[in-house]
Amino acid sequence: MTSDVTRPSAKATMGPLASLAERVGIHNLSLILALVVLLIVFGSLRGDVFFSSRNVLNIGMGVAILGVLAISQTAVIVSGGLDISVGAIVGLTTVTTAMAIEATGLAAAGPAAGLIVGALAGLFNGLIITYGRVNAIIVTLGTMAIFRGIAFIISDGQSISIFNDTFRLLGIGRFLGIPAPIWVLVGVALVFYVFLHLSVVGRNVYAIGGNPVVARLSGLNIRGYRLSMYVLSGCVAGIGGVLLAARTGSGQPISGSEGLELEAITAAFLGGCAMQGGKGTVIGALLGVAIIGVLNNGMILTGVPTFYQMLAKGSLLILAVLLAEYRLNRT
Amino acid sequence: MSTAEILTLKGVSKAFGVVQALDGVSLDLRAGECLALVGENGAGKSTLTRIIEGVFAPDAGQLLLDGKPVQFSGPRESHRAGIRVIHQEPEIIADVSVAENVFPGALPARLGGLVDRARLHARTAELLRLFGMEREMTPTQICAGLGPAQRQMIEIMRAVHAGGRVIAFDEPTSSLTGEETERLFAVIRRLRADGVAVVYISHRLAEVVALCDRVAVLRDGKMIDVVPIDETSEEDITRKMVGRTLTEMFPGRAPPGDATVLSVRAMTTEHVSDISLQLRAGEVLGIGGLVGAGRSELARGIFGVGARLAGSVELEGKPLPSGSPGDAILAGIGLAPEDRKHEALLLMRSILDNAVLCIPDRVSRGGLFDRRRAEGIVAPIAERMRVKAPSLHTQVSNLSGGNQQKVVLTRWLARAPKVLILDEPTRGIDVGAKSEIYRLIADLARNGLGIIVISSEMGELLGLSDRILVMSEGRITAELEGAAMTEDAILRAAMPSGHAPVFDALQGETP
C-alpha cells in the first residue's frame, strides 16, 4: 500500500534496495528502521516477555485508540490544520456513551452517542476555525478545556459504569484471536487509506493543504473541506471514546487526558506530516503509532520510571517536528 | 491567423487612493495572436493583468468577453471564462504529483469517487507530449523538486486543459535559462496556433520583438500606443515607454568626492562570486541586473547578513567582520531592504518606534526608553525627510509606500551612516513620492554620504547614478560610467550567459 507518486529514475539501473526505497518511500523506510532498532533494543533487554504473543497483543491494544486518532489527525494536518482537542473529545464521548447505554439499555446506543457527540464537537471546532478565521491551535486548545469541562458537568465528576456485555465486546471481545479494538483500527486505517490516497475528495484535501491558492482558484471549497476534516476528526475521536468506554466498562470524564493528543500528533509528524499541510500518509501515521506503542511498552517492561517516560514522549514530538522541518528545508 | 476578439477592454480605469494606476485603457485581445504588454515598473501592467484576471474590478470602463459585457468577481470567475495568468512565481502544490498539479479540483473520477489514475496520467502525458515536455517531467513525479521552467509548464498545462482562451504571461522568462526560454517560445507559438489569445508581459524587448505580433505600451496608467510589431522597433518602444525626459524627475547632482568610503575586494558569499567595488563619498553607485542576478545578495553580503566565504569589506579602511549586521551598523553602514513591509518596518508600531530602532543607546536613560529624547532626535530628521503623517506616533501601516520608505531613511539618518544601501528604493511608490525620494538621495549624496542604489527601473538607475555596476548570475559583468551608461549596455550585461547569443541574433533582425 504505497502511494503511487514516485520520482522518475533510471529504473533499470536501480539495485534492490533502491527499488524497495522507491516503493515504500524513503521516509517510511527510515521509520521501519527506527522500529527495528527499538525492537532489537527492547528484545535484547527483555527478550523473555517482549516478543510473547500476549505482549504483542498488549502493544496492539495499547495503540488501537491512539492509532485511530493519529490517522484522523493526519487528515486534519494534511488539510492545513491541527486538532489538539481530540483527547478531551475521547473523555467526553466515554461519558456520553456510558450515559446513553445507561438511559436506554441498548448496546447500539453507546456507539451512536459516542460518534454523534464526537462529530458535534468536531463541528464546533471546525465552525469556529473556518468561519471565525481563528488559528486552529488556539481554538482547539480552548475547546479542549471546554469539552473536558462539559464531560465533568454532565457526569457530575463521577465515573459512570456500563453493565452491557454486548457493548463491552467492542472493548474486550476477540475475533480470530485478535482483540476487537485492533479490528476497529484496521477498519479505520483502510477507510482513511482509500479516502486520503485513492479518492478524488481525499486528493483535494492534499491540494488545499499543499497550496490553498491553487485550490481556491481551482474552484475547491476550502472552507467546506477544512470544516469536514474537523468533523471527521471529532467523529474518529468519538470512536476512540467508544472503544475506551467498552474496554474499561465505564465513562470517565478524566479519561483521555494523559497526553493522548500529544501522542497522536507525535505519531502524525513522525509519519511524515508537515506543519504547513499538504503532506502525510496513513501508512506513515501507523508506523509512527507503532513506534510510540513499542516505546511505551518497552519502557514499562524495562522499568523506566513514569516521569522519565513523559520526558521521552515529549522529546519524541519535538524530534519528529525537527525532522519534518529538516526535510522541508532540504527540498 | 484569425483576428476574432476574445476579450476587449474599453476605457478601463482604476485608482488606488490618489494614484491613478490605469486611466481609460482600451485594448483588444485576439484569438491566435500574441500581444506584448510593455511599460516601466509602475506603468500599470500588473493592475491591467489583475483586472483581466478579476482580482480588481475597474472603477470605470468595461470588459467585453466575445462582445458581451462581463464582470468578474474574482479569479475563479475569470478562470471559468477561460482567462488565465501565468504568474512569475508559479503556484504549485509541492508534495503531490505532476498530474495532480495539472488537474487540481478536476481530478477524473471513477465510480465511487475514486481517482481514475489511468486516465489522469494518460491525459497529463498527452499534454506533456503536446508541448514537447515528455522528457522533462513524468505525470507521477512529485513536484517539490521541479525547477521554475517546469513549474511554469504545469501552470500552462493547467490553463490549457481547463480550456484557457486568453493566457497572459507575466515576465515568464525572468528565471529561465536561454534554452528554457526557447522552449517556452515554442510552447507559446503552439498556443497561438491553437487560437489562444496570448498576452506577453516582459521587460525584455528583444524577446517581445522576436515573439509577438503586436505591442501595447503603457505609461503612467495610460495606453500610449498599440502597434503591429513590424511597424516599430526596440528603440521606438523604449521611447514610448519612458516618454518624459528623465531630467524632470532627477535633480541636478554635484560631482562625488575623491575619498573612498567603502571598498569591497573579491567578496564571495553563497550567492555572489568575486565581487569587487569601490564607493566614494558623495557618490551614487547604481547596481542593475535582472531579478535573481544577485543584487540584493550583494547588498546583504556587504551588510554582513550571512557569512562571507572569501574576500573583504572595508569601511574607511577598517575591515568589517563577516556575518554581523550589528557591526556593520556600528561602523556606519545602513541597508534599506527591498521588501519594506517584511524586512524593514515594524508595521504595527509607530513612526518613532521604527525610527529609533538602530539607536537604542541614544534614546534610553538608565535603561528606560526616553520618549522625549527620542522625539528630539527623530523629529528634525523626519521633517527633513518630509514624512507626511499626523504625528510621530502614527502607526506605520497607515502610511503610504512613499512615506514608509521615508521612515526607513529616517531610521538610518538617525544613525548618521557613511554608506547607505537602498534596495529598490521606489518599489510600489507613486510617481510623486518617487521624485521626492530621488531628491532626498541626491541631497544625502551632496552631504557626503556614499550611496548604493539597486534598481530594476532603467530610468531610475540611469537618472540617479554616477556610475553603474551590472550583475548577472551572481557576478559583476559590467562597470559603466558617463556616456557608456545606456539602457542597451545595461541590458546586454544583465543577460545571463545563455541568453547572449539569442539576444545578439535578435538585435540583428531588428530594423
Coordinates of C-alpha atoms in Angstrom, one line a residue, chain B:
Chain B
M1 CA -4.4 33.9 -38.4
S2 CA -7.8 34.8 -37.1
T3 CA -8.4 38.2 -35.7
A4 CA -11.5 37.4 -33.6
E5 CA -11.5 39.5 -30.5
I6 CA -12.0 37.3 -27.4
L7 CA -11.6 39.9 -24.7
T8 CA -11.9 43.7 -25.1
L9 CA -11.1 46.4 -22.6
K10 CA -12.9 49.7 -23.1
G11 CA -11.8 52.8 -21.3
V12 CA -10.8 50.9 -18.2
S13 CA -9.7 53.0 -15.2
K14 CA -8.5 52.0 -11.8
A15 CA -7.2 54.2 -8.9
F16 CA -5.7 53.3 -5.6
G17 CA -6.1 56.2 -3.3
V18 CA -4.7 59.2 -5.1
V19 CA -2.7 57.0 -7.6
Q20 CA -4.4 56.6 -10.9
A21 CA -3.0 53.2 -11.8
L22 CA -5.0 52.9 -15.0
D23 CA -6.5 55.7 -16.9
G24 CA -9.0 55.0 -19.7
V25 CA -7.2 52.0 -21.1
S26 CA -8.6 50.3 -24.2
L27 CA -7.2 47.1 -25.7
D28 CA -8.4 44.0 -27.5
L29 CA -7.0 40.5 -27.2
R30 CA -7.5 38.5 -30.3
A31 CA -7.6 34.8 -30.9
G32 CA -4.4 33.4 -32.4
E33 CA -2.4 36.5 -31.6
C34 CA 0.5 37.2 -29.2
L35 CA 0.2 40.7 -27.8
A36 CA 3.1 42.2 -25.9
L37 CA 2.3 44.4 -23.0
V38 CA 5.3 46.6 -22.1
G39 CA 5.9 49.6 -19.8
E40 CA 8.1 50.7 -17.0
N41 CA 7.6 49.4 -13.4
G42 CA 4.5 51.2 -12.1
A43 CA 3.1 51.9 -15.6
G44 CA 0.0 49.8 -14.8
K45 CA 0.9 46.4 -16.3
S46 CA 0.2 44.5 -13.1
T47 CA -3.0 46.4 -12.5
L48 CA -4.2 45.6 -16.0
T49 CA -3.4 41.9 -15.6
R50 CA -5.2 41.8 -12.3
I51 CA -8.3 43.4 -13.9
I52 CA -8.3 40.9 -16.7
E53 CA -7.9 38.1 -14.1
G54 CA -10.7 39.5 -12.0
V55 CA -8.7 40.3 -8.9
F56 CA -9.6 44.0 -9.2
A57 CA -12.8 45.4 -10.5
P58 CA -12.3 48.5 -12.7
D59 CA -13.6 51.9 -11.4
A60 CA -14.7 52.8 -14.8
G61 CA -14.9 51.2 -18.2
Q62 CA -15.9 47.8 -19.4
L63 CA -14.6 44.3 -20.2
L64 CA -16.3 42.6 -23.1
L65 CA -16.0 38.8 -23.5
D66 CA -16.9 37.7 -27.0
G67 CA -18.6 41.1 -27.4
K68 CA -20.7 40.8 -24.3
P69 CA -20.0 42.9 -21.2
V70 CA -18.7 40.8 -18.3
Q71 CA -17.8 41.5 -14.6
F72 CA -15.5 39.1 -12.8
S73 CA -15.9 38.9 -9.0
G74 CA -12.6 37.1 -8.7
P75 CA -10.1 34.9 -10.4
R76 CA -12.4 31.9 -10.1
E77 CA -14.9 33.5 -12.4
S78 CA -12.3 34.7 -14.9
H79 CA -10.9 31.2 -15.0
R80 CA -14.3 29.8 -15.8
A81 CA -14.4 32.3 -18.7
G82 CA -11.1 30.8 -19.9
I83 CA -8.8 33.7 -18.8
R84 CA -5.6 32.6 -17.2
V85 CA -2.5 34.4 -15.9
I86 CA 0.8 32.5 -15.7
H87 CA 2.4 34.3 -12.8
Q88 CA 6.1 35.0 -12.3
E89 CA 6.1 32.7 -9.3
P90 CA 4.0 29.7 -10.4
E91 CA 1.8 28.3 -7.7
I92 CA 2.2 24.6 -7.3
I93 CA 1.2 22.0 -4.7
A94 CA 4.6 20.8 -3.6
D95 CA 4.0 17.3 -2.3
V96 CA 1.7 15.8 -4.9
S97 CA 2.4 14.5 -8.4
V98 CA 2.7 16.5 -11.6
A99 CA -0.6 15.0 -12.9
E100 CA -2.5 16.1 -9.7
N101 CA -0.9 19.5 -10.0
V102 CA -2.2 19.9 -13.6
F103 CA -5.7 18.8 -12.6
P104 CA -6.4 20.3 -9.2
G105 CA -10.0 20.3 -8.3
A106 CA -10.7 18.5 -11.6
L107 CA -9.4 15.0 -11.0
P108 CA -11.1 12.4 -13.2
A109 CA -13.2 10.1 -11.1
R110 CA -14.3 6.5 -11.4
L111 CA -17.5 5.1 -10.0
G112 CA -17.5 5.6 -6.2
G113 CA -15.4 8.7 -6.2
L114 CA -12.0 7.1 -6.5
V115 CA -9.4 8.9 -8.6
D116 CA -9.1 7.4 -12.1
R117 CA -5.4 7.4 -12.2
A118 CA -5.0 5.7 -15.5
R119 CA -7.0 8.5 -17.2
L120 CA -5.3 11.2 -15.1
H121 CA -1.9 10.0 -16.1
A122 CA -2.8 9.4 -19.7
R123 CA -4.2 13.0 -20.1
T124 CA -1.2 14.5 -18.4
A125 CA 1.2 12.5 -20.6
E126 CA -0.8 13.7 -23.6
L127 CA -0.4 17.3 -22.5
L128 CA 3.3 16.8 -21.9
R129 CA 3.7 15.4 -25.3
L130 CA 1.8 18.2 -26.9
F131 CA 4.3 20.7 -25.5
G132 CA 7.3 18.5 -26.1
M133 CA 7.9 18.3 -22.3
E134 CA 7.7 14.5 -22.0
R135 CA 11.5 14.2 -21.4
E136 CA 11.3 17.0 -18.7
M137 CA 8.6 15.5 -16.4
T138 CA 6.6 12.4 -15.9
P139 CA 3.0 12.5 -14.7
T140 CA 3.8 10.7 -11.5
Q141 CA 6.8 12.8 -10.5
I142 CA 6.5 14.7 -7.2
C143 CA 6.5 18.5 -7.8
A144 CA 8.7 19.5 -4.9
G145 CA 11.9 19.1 -6.8
L146 CA 10.9 20.8 -10.0
G147 CA 12.7 23.9 -11.4
P148 CA 11.0 27.2 -12.3
A149 CA 10.6 26.2 -16.0
Q150 CA 8.8 23.0 -15.1
R151 CA 6.6 24.7 -12.6
Q152 CA 5.7 27.3 -15.2
M153 CA 4.8 24.5 -17.6
I154 CA 2.5 23.0 -15.0
E155 CA 0.6 26.3 -14.8
I156 CA 0.4 26.4 -18.6
M157 CA -1.0 22.9 -18.8
R158 CA -3.5 23.7 -16.1
A159 CA -4.7 26.6 -18.1
V160 CA -4.8 24.6 -21.3
H161 CA -6.8 21.6 -20.1
A162 CA -9.3 24.0 -18.4
G163 CA -10.0 25.5 -21.8
G164 CA -7.9 28.7 -21.4
R165 CA -8.7 31.1 -24.3
V166 CA -6.8 34.1 -23.0
I167 CA -3.4 33.3 -21.4
A168 CA -1.3 36.1 -20.0
F169 CA 2.4 35.5 -19.2
D170 CA 3.8 37.8 -16.5
E171 CA 7.6 38.2 -17.0
P172 CA 7.8 34.5 -17.9
T173 CA 11.5 34.3 -18.7
S174 CA 12.8 36.1 -15.7
S175 CA 14.1 32.9 -14.1
L176 CA 14.6 30.8 -17.2
T177 CA 17.8 29.8 -19.0
G178 CA 18.3 30.5 -22.7
E179 CA 17.3 27.0 -23.6
E180 CA 14.3 27.1 -21.4
T181 CA 13.3 30.4 -22.9
E182 CA 13.5 28.9 -26.4
R183 CA 11.3 26.0 -25.3
L184 CA 8.8 28.4 -23.7
F185 CA 8.6 30.4 -27.0
A186 CA 7.8 27.1 -28.8
V187 CA 5.0 26.5 -26.3
I188 CA 3.6 30.0 -26.8
R189 CA 3.7 29.7 -30.6
R190 CA 1.9 26.4 -30.2
L191 CA -0.8 28.1 -28.1
R192 CA -1.1 30.9 -30.6
A193 CA -1.5 28.4 -33.4
D194 CA -4.3 26.7 -31.4
G195 CA -6.2 30.0 -31.3
V196 CA -5.3 31.2 -27.8
A197 CA -5.1 34.9 -27.3
V198 CA -1.6 35.3 -25.7
V199 CA -0.6 38.3 -23.6
Y200 CA 3.2 38.6 -23.1
I201 CA 4.4 40.9 -20.4
S202 CA 8.1 41.5 -20.4
H203 CA 10.9 44.0 -19.9
R204 CA 13.0 42.2 -22.5
L205 CA 12.2 44.0 -25.7
A206 CA 14.3 41.6 -27.8
E207 CA 12.0 38.8 -26.7
V208 CA 9.0 40.9 -27.4
V209 CA 10.1 41.7 -30.9
A210 CA 11.0 38.1 -31.6
L211 CA 7.8 36.6 -30.4
C212 CA 4.9 38.9 -30.5
D213 CA 2.5 40.2 -33.2
R214 CA 1.5 43.5 -31.7
V215 CA 2.9 45.5 -28.8
A216 CA 0.9 47.7 -26.4
V217 CA 2.8 50.3 -24.5
L218 CA 1.6 51.6 -21.1
R219 CA 3.0 54.6 -19.4
D220 CA 1.7 56.1 -16.1
G221 CA -1.5 54.2 -16.4
K222 CA -2.3 55.3 -19.9
M223 CA -2.2 53.3 -23.1
I224 CA 0.3 55.2 -25.2
D225 CA 0.2 53.1 -28.3
V226 CA -0.8 49.7 -29.7
V227 CA 1.2 48.9 -32.9
P228 CA 1.9 45.8 -35.1
I229 CA 5.4 44.6 -34.3
D230 CA 6.6 45.1 -38.0
E231 CA 5.9 48.8 -37.7
T232 CA 8.0 49.5 -34.7
S233 CA 11.5 48.9 -33.3
E234 CA 13.0 48.4 -29.9
E235 CA 14.2 52.0 -29.8
D236 CA 10.7 53.2 -30.7
I237 CA 9.1 51.1 -28.0
T238 CA 11.6 52.3 -25.4
R239 CA 11.0 55.9 -26.3
K240 CA 7.2 55.4 -25.9
M241 CA 7.8 53.5 -22.6
V242 CA 9.9 56.2 -21.0
G243 CA 8.1 59.2 -22.5
R244 CA 9.1 62.0 -20.3
T245 CA 12.5 63.4 -20.3
L246 CA 14.4 61.9 -17.4
T247 CA 15.8 65.3 -16.2
E248 CA 12.4 66.3 -15.0
M249 CA 12.4 63.5 -12.4
F250 CA 16.0 63.7 -11.3
P251 CA 17.6 66.7 -9.5
G252 CA 20.9 68.0 -10.5
R253 CA 23.9 66.5 -8.8
A254 CA 27.3 67.6 -7.5
P255 CA 30.3 65.6 -8.6
P256 CA 31.3 63.0 -6.0
G257 CA 34.4 63.5 -3.8
D258 CA 37.6 61.6 -4.1
A259 CA 37.7 59.8 -0.7
T260 CA 36.8 56.1 -0.9
V261 CA 34.4 55.2 1.9
L262 CA 33.6 51.6 1.0
S263 CA 35.9 49.1 -0.6
V264 CA 34.8 45.5 -1.3
R265 CA 37.5 43.1 -2.5
A266 CA 36.8 39.8 -4.1
M267 CA 33.8 39.1 -1.9
T268 CA 32.2 35.7 -2.3
T269 CA 29.2 34.5 -0.5
E270 CA 26.8 31.6 -1.0
H271 CA 25.0 33.7 -3.7
V272 CA 27.5 36.0 -5.3
S273 CA 31.1 35.5 -6.5
D274 CA 34.2 37.6 -6.7
I275 CA 32.6 41.0 -6.1
S276 CA 34.9 44.0 -6.0
L277 CA 33.8 47.6 -5.9
Q278 CA 34.8 51.0 -4.6
L279 CA 32.4 53.6 -3.4
R280 CA 33.4 57.2 -2.9
A281 CA 32.0 59.8 -0.5
G282 CA 29.1 61.6 -2.2
E283 CA 28.8 59.1 -4.9
V284 CA 25.7 57.3 -6.0
L285 CA 26.6 53.9 -7.3
G286 CA 23.8 52.1 -9.2
I287 CA 23.5 48.4 -9.4
G288 CA 21.5 46.9 -12.3
G289 CA 20.6 43.5 -13.4
L290 CA 17.7 41.1 -13.8
V291 CA 15.7 39.8 -10.8
G292 CA 17.7 37.0 -9.3
A293 CA 21.0 38.3 -10.6
G294 CA 22.3 38.5 -7.0
R295 CA 21.9 42.3 -6.5
S296 CA 20.1 42.0 -3.1
E297 CA 22.5 39.3 -2.1
L298 CA 25.4 41.6 -2.8
A299 CA 23.9 44.2 -0.5
R300 CA 23.4 41.6 2.2
G301 CA 27.0 40.4 1.7
I302 CA 28.3 43.9 2.3
F303 CA 26.0 44.4 5.3
G304 CA 27.1 41.1 6.8
V305 CA 23.9 39.1 6.6
G306 CA 25.2 35.5 6.4
A307 CA 28.8 34.6 6.2
R308 CA 31.3 35.8 3.5
L309 CA 33.2 32.8 2.2
A310 CA 36.1 34.9 0.8
G311 CA 37.2 38.5 0.3
S312 CA 36.9 41.5 2.5
V313 CA 34.8 44.6 3.0
E314 CA 36.4 47.8 4.3
L315 CA 34.7 50.9 5.5
E316 CA 37.1 53.9 5.6
G317 CA 40.0 51.5 5.6
K318 CA 38.7 49.4 8.6
P319 CA 37.7 45.8 7.8
L320 CA 34.2 44.7 8.6
P321 CA 33.7 41.3 10.2
S322 CA 31.6 38.8 8.2
G323 CA 28.2 37.7 9.3
S324 CA 27.4 40.6 11.7
P325 CA 24.9 43.2 10.6
G326 CA 25.3 44.7 14.1
D327 CA 28.9 45.6 13.5
A328 CA 28.1 46.9 10.0
I329 CA 25.6 49.3 11.6
L330 CA 28.0 50.4 14.3
A331 CA 30.7 51.0 11.7
G332 CA 28.3 53.2 9.7
I333 CA 26.5 51.2 7.0
G334 CA 22.7 51.3 6.5
L335 CA 20.6 49.0 4.5
A336 CA 17.0 49.7 3.3
P337 CA 15.9 46.3 2.0
E338 CA 13.6 45.7 -1.0
D339 CA 10.8 44.2 1.0
R340 CA 9.9 47.2 3.2
K341 CA 6.9 45.6 4.8
H342 CA 8.6 42.4 5.9
E343 CA 12.2 43.3 6.3
A344 CA 12.4 46.9 7.1
L345 CA 9.4 48.0 9.2
L346 CA 7.5 47.0 12.3
L347 CA 4.2 47.8 10.6
M348 CA 2.1 47.7 13.8
R349 CA 4.4 50.2 15.6
S350 CA 4.7 53.9 15.4
I351 CA 7.0 56.0 13.2
L352 CA 9.0 56.9 16.4
D353 CA 9.5 53.3 17.4
N354 CA 10.6 52.4 13.9
A355 CA 12.9 55.4 13.6
V356 CA 14.9 54.7 16.8
L357 CA 15.4 51.0 16.1
C358 CA 19.1 51.4 15.4
I359 CA 19.9 54.0 18.1
P360 CA 18.8 52.3 21.3
D361 CA 21.9 53.7 23.1
R362 CA 20.8 57.3 22.4
V363 CA 17.2 57.1 23.4
S364 CA 17.5 55.4 26.7
R365 CA 18.2 56.9 30.1
G366 CA 19.1 54.5 32.9
G367 CA 17.9 51.6 30.7
L368 CA 14.5 53.1 30.2
F369 CA 13.1 54.4 26.9
D370 CA 13.3 58.2 27.0
R371 CA 10.5 59.2 24.7
R372 CA 11.2 63.0 24.8
R373 CA 14.8 62.5 23.9
A374 CA 13.8 60.1 21.1
E375 CA 11.4 62.7 19.7
G376 CA 14.1 65.3 19.9
I377 CA 16.3 63.2 17.7
V378 CA 13.7 61.9 15.2
A379 CA 11.5 64.9 14.7
P380 CA 14.0 67.1 12.8
I381 CA 15.1 64.2 10.6
A382 CA 11.5 63.2 9.8
E383 CA 10.9 66.8 8.9
R384 CA 13.8 66.9 6.6
M385 CA 12.7 63.7 5.0
R386 CA 9.2 65.2 4.7
V387 CA 7.4 62.3 6.3
K388 CA 3.8 63.1 5.9
A389 CA 1.9 61.9 9.0
P390 CA -0.4 63.3 11.7
S391 CA 2.3 62.7 14.3
L392 CA 5.4 60.6 15.1
H393 CA 3.1 58.3 16.9
T394 CA 1.2 57.3 13.8
Q395 CA 1.2 53.6 13.1
V396 CA 3.5 52.9 10.1
S397 CA 1.0 50.5 8.5
N398 CA -1.3 53.6 7.9
L399 CA 1.3 55.4 5.8
S400 CA 1.7 55.3 2.1
G401 CA 4.6 53.3 0.5
G402 CA 6.5 56.5 -0.1
N403 CA 6.2 57.7 3.5
Q404 CA 7.1 54.3 4.8
Q405 CA 10.3 54.4 2.8
K406 CA 11.0 57.8 4.2
V407 CA 10.6 56.3 7.7
V408 CA 13.2 53.7 6.8
L409 CA 15.5 56.5 5.6
T410 CA 14.8 58.4 8.8
R411 CA 15.9 55.4 10.8
W412 CA 19.3 55.3 9.0
L413 CA 19.9 59.0 9.1
A414 CA 19.4 59.0 12.9
R415 CA 22.5 56.8 12.9
A416 CA 24.3 59.2 10.7
P417 CA 25.8 56.4 8.5
K418 CA 28.7 56.8 6.0
V419 CA 27.3 54.4 3.5
L420 CA 23.6 53.7 2.7
I421 CA 22.5 50.8 0.6
L422 CA 19.0 51.2 -0.9
D423 CA 17.5 48.1 -2.5
E424 CA 14.7 49.0 -4.9
P425 CA 14.0 52.3 -3.0
T426 CA 10.9 53.3 -5.0
R427 CA 9.2 49.9 -5.5
G428 CA 5.5 50.3 -5.1
I429 CA 5.8 54.1 -4.7
D430 CA 3.8 56.5 -6.8
V431 CA 5.4 58.9 -9.2
G432 CA 5.1 62.0 -7.0
A433 CA 6.7 60.4 -3.9
K434 CA 9.4 58.8 -6.2
S435 CA 10.7 62.2 -7.3
E436 CA 10.9 63.2 -3.6
I437 CA 12.9 60.1 -2.8
Y438 CA 15.2 60.9 -5.7
R439 CA 15.7 64.4 -4.3
L440 CA 16.5 63.0 -0.9
I441 CA 19.0 60.6 -2.3
A442 CA 20.7 63.5 -4.2
D443 CA 20.6 65.6 -1.0
L444 CA 22.3 62.9 1.0
A445 CA 25.0 62.4 -1.6
R446 CA 25.7 66.1 -1.6
N447 CA 26.3 65.9 2.1
G448 CA 29.0 63.3 1.5
L449 CA 27.2 60.0 2.0
G450 CA 28.2 57.1 -0.2
I451 CA 25.0 55.6 -1.6
I452 CA 24.4 52.3 -3.4
V453 CA 21.1 52.1 -5.3
I454 CA 19.9 48.8 -6.5
S455 CA 17.1 49.2 -9.0
S456 CA 15.2 47.3 -11.8
E457 CA 14.0 50.5 -13.2
M458 CA 16.2 51.7 -16.1
G459 CA 15.2 55.3 -15.8
E460 CA 15.9 55.4 -12.1
L461 CA 19.2 53.7 -12.5
L462 CA 20.4 56.0 -15.3
G463 CA 18.9 59.1 -13.7
L464 CA 20.4 58.7 -10.2
S465 CA 23.7 57.0 -10.7
D466 CA 27.2 58.5 -11.1
R467 CA 28.4 55.0 -12.0
I468 CA 26.6 51.7 -12.7
L469 CA 27.6 48.2 -12.0
V470 CA 25.6 45.4 -13.8
M471 CA 25.2 42.0 -12.3
S472 CA 24.3 38.7 -13.8
E473 CA 24.3 35.2 -12.3
G474 CA 25.9 36.5 -9.1
R475 CA 28.8 38.3 -10.7
I476 CA 29.5 41.8 -11.8
T477 CA 29.5 41.8 -15.6
A478 CA 30.0 45.5 -16.4
E479 CA 31.0 48.8 -14.9
L480 CA 29.5 51.7 -16.8
E481 CA 30.4 55.4 -16.4
G482 CA 29.5 58.6 -18.2
A483 CA 28.4 58.2 -21.8
A484 CA 28.7 54.4 -21.5
M485 CA 25.7 54.3 -19.2
T486 CA 23.0 53.4 -21.6
E487 CA 19.9 51.1 -21.4
D488 CA 21.3 48.9 -24.1
A489 CA 24.6 48.5 -22.3
I490 CA 22.9 47.6 -19.1
L491 CA 20.6 45.0 -20.7
R492 CA 23.4 43.5 -22.6
A493 CA 25.5 42.9 -19.5
A494 CA 22.4 41.8 -17.5
M495 CA 21.6 38.9 -19.8
P496 CA 22.7 35.5 -18.3
S497 CA 25.5 34.0 -20.5
G498 CA 23.0 31.5 -22.1
H499 CA 20.9 34.5 -23.3
A500 CA 23.6 36.4 -25.0
P501 CA 23.7 34.7 -28.4
V502 CA 19.9 34.8 -28.7
F503 CA 19.9 38.5 -27.8
D504 CA 22.5 39.3 -30.4
A505 CA 20.7 37.4 -33.1
L506 CA 17.5 39.3 -32.3
Q507 CA 19.4 42.6 -32.4
G508 CA 20.5 41.8 -35.9
E509 CA 16.9 41.2 -37.0
T510 CA 15.5 44.5 -35.7
P511 CA 15.2 47.1 -38.4

